[in-house]
């Protein structure tokens, strides 16, 4: 049966792939993009592909945009919008940390609250939240992003228990490293501020991200979770990332300082 699905962060990467994929399968998809140029572009992409896709402007940090989105009745919220900025925790500008949390945690929680209340009143619905493998393990030089995704994990696990009695499901999808450009720009962003102050640490060595995976694997897994009535609470791709996360979590219990 066709579902009504709203996807944040649909202007690029996983969000765009999932939006187009679900629309091609006959679902009623609202693809939410952060800025107007993304809206215009994605509408043209959908038109060229012959896909019925509704595209709206939604900066998840913008209360006006959120309230406009909340006018829609949906079955599934795919809370996917997010940003990443790299850098050592000791040197990270506080504004960078605040920006990461504002998007990945506070704005995403506001989206979950708005649509979650609608779902509770109706007695059905699902919130699928893009977390990350970084929300489960240590990630040196990406601590702000990882910390925001650890916070996402905490909210999702709480929401899962709190909303279950009301017929509302909660799940996470946890990507590892995929070739969407997200990780590349997250690393490059450090150079915007590194030279603007005195540093006591060495710049993170620039390295080529040449071990990233085909994003279609993650897109397919996300579509499966959104469509299915029964599925795991947490979905990690690729399999090597799940193995790594399980191993590192166990190592933390045994680590000595």
mmCIF file of C-alpha atoms in Angstrom:
data_model
loop_
_atom_site.group_PDB
_atom_site.id
_atom_site.type_symbol
_atom_site.label_atom_id
_atom_site.label_comp_id
_atom_site.label_asym_id
_atom_site.label_seq_id
_atom_site.Cartn_x
_atom_site.Cartn_y
_atom_site.Cartn_z
ATOM 1 C CA UNK A 1 0.000 0.000 0.000
ATOM 2 C CA UNK A 2 1.293 3.452 -0.877
ATOM 3 C CA UNK A 3 2.561 5.483 2.079
ATOM 4 C CA UNK A 4 2.732 9.231 2.640
ATOM 5 C CA UNK A 5 6.383 9.976 3.357
ATOM 6 C CA UNK A 6 8.244 13.196 4.120
ATOM 7 C CA UNK A 7 12.016 13.171 3.657
ATOM 8 C CA UNK A 8 14.266 15.915 5.007
ATOM 9 C CA UNK A 9 17.620 16.623 3.413
ATOM 10 C CA UNK A 10 16.310 15.430 0.044
ATOM 11 C CA UNK A 11 18.359 17.883 -1.977
ATOM 12 C CA UNK A 12 21.345 15.567 -2.236
ATOM 13 C CA UNK A 13 22.898 12.272 -1.177
ATOM 14 C CA UNK A 14 20.834 9.604 0.516
ATOM 15 C CA UNK A 15 17.769 11.824 0.816
ATOM 16 C CA UNK A 16 17.552 12.455 -2.903
ATOM 17 C CA UNK A 17 18.116 8.801 -3.782
ATOM 18 C CA UNK A 18 15.500 7.608 -1.312
ATOM 19 C CA UNK A 19 12.954 10.230 -2.398
ATOM 20 C CA UNK A 20 13.240 9.304 -6.073
ATOM 21 C CA UNK A 21 13.311 5.587 -5.314
ATOM 22 C CA UNK A 22 10.175 5.657 -3.172
ATOM 23 C CA UNK A 23 8.329 7.879 -5.637
ATOM 24 C CA UNK A 24 9.193 5.460 -8.458
ATOM 25 C CA UNK A 25 7.595 2.716 -6.370
ATOM 26 C CA UNK A 26 4.327 4.644 -6.157
ATOM 27 C CA UNK A 27 4.542 6.219 -2.709
ATOM 28 C CA UNK A 28 3.349 9.771 -2.056
ATOM 29 C CA UNK A 29 6.669 11.440 -1.315
ATOM 30 C CA UNK A 30 7.327 14.962 -0.075
ATOM 31 C CA UNK A 31 10.995 15.679 -0.754
ATOM 32 C CA UNK A 32 12.136 18.513 1.493
ATOM 33 C CA UNK A 33 15.204 20.527 0.425
ATOM 34 C CA UNK A 34 17.130 23.062 2.479
ATOM 35 C CA UNK A 35 17.337 25.855 -0.127
ATOM 36 C CA UNK A 36 15.259 26.987 -3.097
ATOM 37 C CA UNK A 37 17.846 26.137 -5.793
ATOM 38 C CA UNK A 38 17.729 22.517 -4.612
ATOM 39 C CA UNK A 39 13.929 22.611 -4.872
ATOM 40 C CA UNK A 40 14.071 23.848 -8.454
ATOM 41 C CA UNK A 41 16.713 21.317 -9.458
ATOM 42 C CA UNK A 42 15.019 18.309 -7.867
ATOM 43 C CA UNK A 43 11.670 19.207 -9.426
ATOM 44 C CA UNK A 44 13.343 19.178 -12.831
ATOM 45 C CA UNK A 45 15.110 15.879 -12.106
ATOM 46 C CA UNK A 46 11.800 14.285 -11.119
ATOM 47 C CA UNK A 47 10.065 15.694 -14.197
ATOM 48 C CA UNK A 48 12.799 14.410 -16.499
ATOM 49 C CA UNK A 49 12.553 10.981 -14.882
ATOM 50 C CA UNK A 50 8.767 10.924 -15.178
ATOM 51 C CA UNK A 51 8.436 10.607 -11.393
ATOM 52 C CA UNK A 52 5.538 12.105 -9.419
ATOM 53 C CA UNK A 53 7.428 13.806 -6.593
ATOM 54 C CA UNK A 54 6.325 16.767 -4.498
ATOM 55 C CA UNK A 55 9.302 18.965 -3.620
ATOM 56 C CA UNK A 56 9.155 21.640 -0.907
ATOM 57 C CA UNK A 57 11.583 24.055 0.702
ATOM 58 C CA UNK A 58 12.389 22.982 4.268
ATOM 59 C CA UNK A 59 15.391 24.209 6.205
ATOM 60 C CA UNK A 60 14.849 22.082 9.320
ATOM 61 C CA UNK A 61 16.360 24.858 11.493
ATOM 62 C CA UNK A 62 13.731 27.330 10.298
ATOM 63 C CA UNK A 63 10.545 27.388 12.380
ATOM 64 C CA UNK A 64 8.520 28.907 9.536
ATOM 65 C CA UNK A 65 9.594 26.099 7.209
ATOM 66 C CA UNK A 66 8.870 23.456 9.844
ATOM 67 C CA UNK A 67 5.382 24.803 10.516
ATOM 68 C CA UNK A 68 4.667 24.781 6.780
ATOM 69 C CA UNK A 69 5.762 21.141 6.615
ATOM 70 C CA UNK A 70 3.612 20.203 9.617
ATOM 71 C CA UNK A 71 0.511 21.070 7.600
ATOM 72 C CA UNK A 72 0.951 17.721 5.838
ATOM 73 C CA UNK A 73 -0.489 14.462 7.132
ATOM 74 C CA UNK A 74 2.135 11.731 6.712
ATOM 75 C CA UNK A 75 2.652 8.074 7.559
ATOM 76 C CA UNK A 76 6.450 8.156 7.737
ATOM 77 C CA UNK A 77 8.946 10.851 8.639
ATOM 78 C CA UNK A 78 12.435 10.180 7.298
ATOM 79 C CA UNK A 79 14.503 12.467 9.529
ATOM 80 C CA UNK A 80 17.518 12.545 7.252
ATOM 81 C CA UNK A 81 18.912 16.100 7.081
ATOM 82 C CA UNK A 82 22.332 16.486 8.656
ATOM 83 C CA UNK A 83 25.726 18.176 8.463
ATOM 84 C CA UNK A 84 29.287 17.201 9.370
ATOM 85 C CA UNK A 85 32.373 19.298 10.111
ATOM 86 C CA UNK A 86 35.682 17.717 11.020
ATOM 87 C CA UNK A 87 38.413 18.883 13.356
ATOM 88 C CA UNK A 88 40.094 17.926 16.646
ATOM 89 C CA UNK A 89 37.833 18.465 19.660
ATOM 90 C CA UNK A 90 40.447 20.664 21.359
ATOM 91 C CA UNK A 91 40.451 23.116 18.453
ATOM 92 C CA UNK A 92 36.836 23.081 17.244
ATOM 93 C CA UNK A 93 35.211 26.530 17.286
ATOM 94 C CA UNK A 94 32.168 26.449 19.534
ATOM 95 C CA UNK A 95 30.049 27.900 16.728
ATOM 96 C CA UNK A 96 30.827 24.841 14.611
ATOM 97 C CA UNK A 97 29.776 22.504 17.413
ATOM 98 C CA UNK A 98 26.568 24.474 17.963
ATOM 99 C CA UNK A 99 25.756 24.447 14.246
ATOM 100 C CA UNK A 100 26.201 20.670 14.039
ATOM 101 C CA UNK A 101 23.971 20.072 17.050
ATOM 102 C CA UNK A 102 21.410 22.635 15.880
ATOM 103 C CA UNK A 103 20.883 20.723 12.641
ATOM 104 C CA UNK A 104 21.518 17.109 13.593
ATOM 105 C CA UNK A 105 19.868 17.114 17.031
ATOM 106 C CA UNK A 106 17.676 20.095 17.913
ATOM 107 C CA UNK A 107 16.067 20.704 14.504
ATOM 108 C CA UNK A 108 15.670 16.975 13.890
ATOM 109 C CA UNK A 109 14.031 16.567 17.302
ATOM 110 C CA UNK A 110 11.673 19.434 16.479
ATOM 111 C CA UNK A 111 10.680 17.582 13.306
ATOM 112 C CA UNK A 112 10.121 14.378 15.272
ATOM 113 C CA UNK A 113 8.036 16.223 17.860
ATOM 114 C CA UNK A 114 5.842 17.936 15.295
ATOM 115 C CA UNK A 115 5.036 14.867 13.228
ATOM 116 C CA UNK A 116 5.227 12.493 16.192
ATOM 117 C CA UNK A 117 2.360 14.281 17.925
ATOM 118 C CA UNK A 118 0.315 13.979 14.754
ATOM 119 C CA UNK A 119 1.053 10.248 14.675
ATOM 120 C CA UNK A 120 0.207 9.753 18.349
ATOM 121 C CA UNK A 121 -3.183 11.416 17.879
ATOM 122 C CA UNK A 122 -3.858 9.134 14.905
ATOM 123 C CA UNK A 123 -2.497 6.015 16.589
ATOM 124 C CA UNK A 124 -0.074 5.057 13.825
ATOM 125 C CA UNK A 125 3.066 6.170 12.038
ATOM 126 C CA UNK A 126 6.806 5.731 11.857
ATOM 127 C CA UNK A 127 9.869 7.921 12.351
ATOM 128 C CA UNK A 128 13.028 6.725 10.627
ATOM 129 C CA UNK A 129 16.086 8.688 11.715
ATOM 130 C CA UNK A 130 19.400 8.819 9.871
ATOM 131 C CA UNK A 131 21.985 8.238 12.563
ATOM 132 C CA UNK A 132 25.453 6.963 11.679
ATOM 133 C CA UNK A 133 27.996 4.346 12.585
ATOM 134 C CA UNK A 134 29.658 7.405 14.151
ATOM 135 C CA UNK A 135 26.822 7.431 16.687
ATOM 136 C CA UNK A 136 27.936 4.042 17.998
ATOM 137 C CA UNK A 137 31.743 4.264 18.119
ATOM 138 C CA UNK A 138 34.606 6.695 18.709
ATOM 139 C CA UNK A 139 35.483 8.960 15.788
ATOM 140 C CA UNK A 140 38.637 11.036 16.393
ATOM 141 C CA UNK A 141 38.705 14.305 14.402
ATOM 142 C CA UNK A 142 34.967 14.047 13.825
ATOM 143 C CA UNK A 143 33.868 14.337 17.436
ATOM 144 C CA UNK A 144 31.221 17.042 16.947
ATOM 145 C CA UNK A 145 29.430 14.988 14.306
ATOM 146 C CA UNK A 146 29.842 11.768 16.284
ATOM 147 C CA UNK A 147 28.583 13.416 19.466
ATOM 148 C CA UNK A 148 25.510 14.706 17.642
ATOM 149 C CA UNK A 149 24.774 11.199 16.362
ATOM 150 C CA UNK A 150 25.299 9.713 19.835
ATOM 151 C CA UNK A 151 22.619 12.196 20.945
ATOM 152 C CA UNK A 152 20.393 11.029 18.077
ATOM 153 C CA UNK A 153 20.823 7.437 19.290
ATOM 154 C CA UNK A 154 19.753 8.466 22.788
ATOM 155 C CA UNK A 155 16.639 10.265 21.582
ATOM 156 C CA UNK A 156 15.691 7.444 19.233
ATOM 157 C CA UNK A 157 15.995 4.728 21.864
ATOM 158 C CA UNK A 158 13.860 6.801 24.234
ATOM 159 C CA UNK A 159 11.275 7.630 21.577
ATOM 160 C CA UNK A 160 11.081 3.961 20.563
ATOM 161 C CA UNK A 161 9.895 3.016 24.047
ATOM 162 C CA UNK A 162 7.783 6.106 24.679
ATOM 163 C CA UNK A 163 5.826 5.956 21.413
ATOM 164 C CA UNK A 164 5.320 2.202 21.134
ATOM 165 C CA UNK A 165 2.133 2.220 23.290
ATOM 166 C CA UNK A 166 0.627 4.743 20.850
ATOM 167 C CA UNK A 167 1.241 2.665 17.736
ATOM 168 C CA UNK A 168 4.155 4.790 16.504
ATOM 169 C CA UNK A 169 7.378 3.049 15.448
ATOM 170 C CA UNK A 170 10.898 4.464 15.603
ATOM 171 C CA UNK A 171 13.978 3.139 13.794
ATOM 172 C CA UNK A 172 17.488 4.226 12.917
ATOM 173 C CA UNK A 173 19.527 3.764 9.761
ATOM 174 C CA UNK A 174 23.278 3.959 10.342
ATOM 175 C CA UNK A 175 25.447 4.555 7.279
ATOM 176 C CA UNK A 176 29.160 3.887 7.260
ATOM 177 C CA UNK A 177 31.352 5.588 4.651
ATOM 178 C CA UNK A 178 29.574 6.037 1.307
ATOM 179 C CA UNK A 179 30.445 8.050 -1.796
ATOM 180 C CA UNK A 180 27.830 10.789 -1.499
ATOM 181 C CA UNK A 181 30.318 13.639 -1.035
ATOM 182 C CA UNK A 182 29.148 14.137 2.557
ATOM 183 C CA UNK A 183 32.337 12.851 4.167
ATOM 184 C CA UNK A 184 34.588 14.682 1.685
ATOM 185 C CA UNK A 185 33.069 18.107 2.314
ATOM 186 C CA UNK A 186 32.899 17.420 6.052
ATOM 187 C CA UNK A 187 36.674 16.976 6.072
ATOM 188 C CA UNK A 188 37.326 19.954 3.815
ATOM 189 C CA UNK A 189 35.205 22.243 6.015
ATOM 190 C CA UNK A 190 37.955 22.253 8.639
ATOM 191 C CA UNK A 191 40.103 24.380 6.336
ATOM 192 C CA UNK A 192 37.552 27.205 6.516
ATOM 193 C CA UNK A 193 38.529 28.008 10.099
ATOM 194 C CA UNK A 194 41.849 26.305 10.806
ATOM 195 C CA UNK A 195 44.010 29.301 9.873
ATOM 196 C CA UNK A 196 41.869 31.814 11.765
ATOM 197 C CA UNK A 197 43.396 31.237 15.199
ATOM 198 C CA UNK A 198 46.390 29.946 17.094
ATOM 199 C CA UNK A 199 46.580 26.142 17.040
ATOM 200 C CA UNK A 200 48.444 23.881 19.453
ATOM 201 C CA UNK A 201 47.732 20.698 17.478
ATOM 202 C CA UNK A 202 48.814 19.617 14.030
ATOM 203 C CA UNK A 203 46.311 19.833 11.182
ATOM 204 C CA UNK A 204 44.662 16.493 10.522
ATOM 205 C CA UNK A 205 46.664 14.905 7.673
ATOM 206 C CA UNK A 206 44.748 15.255 4.425
ATOM 207 C CA UNK A 207 43.970 11.838 3.024
ATOM 208 C CA UNK A 208 42.065 10.558 0.044
ATOM 209 C CA UNK A 209 38.748 8.939 0.947
ATOM 210 C CA UNK A 210 39.212 5.992 -1.367
ATOM 211 C CA UNK A 211 37.489 3.275 0.662
ATOM 212 C CA UNK A 212 33.932 4.566 0.482
ATOM 213 C CA UNK A 213 31.080 2.372 -0.714
ATOM 214 C CA UNK A 214 28.429 2.688 -3.410
ATOM 215 C CA UNK A 215 25.589 4.745 -1.851
ATOM 216 C CA UNK A 216 22.941 2.671 -3.629
ATOM 217 C CA UNK A 217 23.466 -0.068 -1.033
ATOM 218 C CA UNK A 218 22.450 2.310 1.751
ATOM 219 C CA UNK A 219 19.659 3.884 -0.280
ATOM 220 C CA UNK A 220 18.125 0.449 -0.905
ATOM 221 C CA UNK A 221 18.341 -0.394 2.814
ATOM 222 C CA UNK A 222 16.695 2.912 3.759
ATOM 223 C CA UNK A 223 13.861 2.300 1.307
ATOM 224 C CA UNK A 224 13.341 -1.186 2.746
ATOM 225 C CA UNK A 225 13.077 0.190 6.296
ATOM 226 C CA UNK A 226 10.662 2.944 5.278
ATOM 227 C CA UNK A 227 8.420 0.569 3.329
ATOM 228 C CA UNK A 228 8.405 -2.479 5.609
ATOM 229 C CA UNK A 229 5.954 -3.042 8.434
ATOM 230 C CA UNK A 230 8.462 -5.247 10.279
ATOM 231 C CA UNK A 231 12.213 -4.634 10.274
ATOM 232 C CA UNK A 232 15.156 -4.272 12.692
ATOM 233 C CA UNK A 233 15.285 -1.232 14.953
ATOM 234 C CA UNK A 234 18.818 -0.463 13.711
ATOM 235 C CA UNK A 235 20.064 -0.984 10.151
ATOM 236 C CA UNK A 236 23.797 -0.580 9.460
ATOM 237 C CA UNK A 237 25.417 -0.712 6.056
ATOM 238 C CA UNK A 238 27.867 -1.881 4.817
ATOM 239 C CA UNK A 239 28.257 -5.148 6.738
ATOM 240 C CA UNK A 240 31.909 -4.383 7.506
ATOM 241 C CA UNK A 241 30.781 -1.228 9.329
ATOM 242 C CA UNK A 242 28.420 -3.255 11.519
ATOM 243 C CA UNK A 243 31.230 -5.679 12.352
ATOM 244 C CA UNK A 244 33.511 -2.767 13.221
ATOM 245 C CA UNK A 245 30.901 -1.115 15.440
ATOM 246 C CA UNK A 246 30.218 -4.297 17.396
ATOM 247 C CA UNK A 247 33.942 -4.895 17.844
ATOM 248 C CA UNK A 248 34.729 -1.346 18.967
ATOM 249 C CA UNK A 249 31.823 -1.251 21.417
ATOM 250 C CA UNK A 250 33.159 -4.403 23.058
ATOM 251 C CA UNK A 251 36.696 -2.988 23.136
ATOM 252 C CA UNK A 252 35.471 0.065 25.067
ATOM 253 C CA UNK A 253 34.458 -2.205 27.967
ATOM 254 C CA UNK A 254 37.959 -3.655 28.079
ATOM 255 C CA UNK A 255 39.993 -0.485 27.440
ATOM 256 C CA UNK A 256 42.429 0.747 30.072
ATOM 257 C CA UNK A 257 43.809 4.286 30.426
#
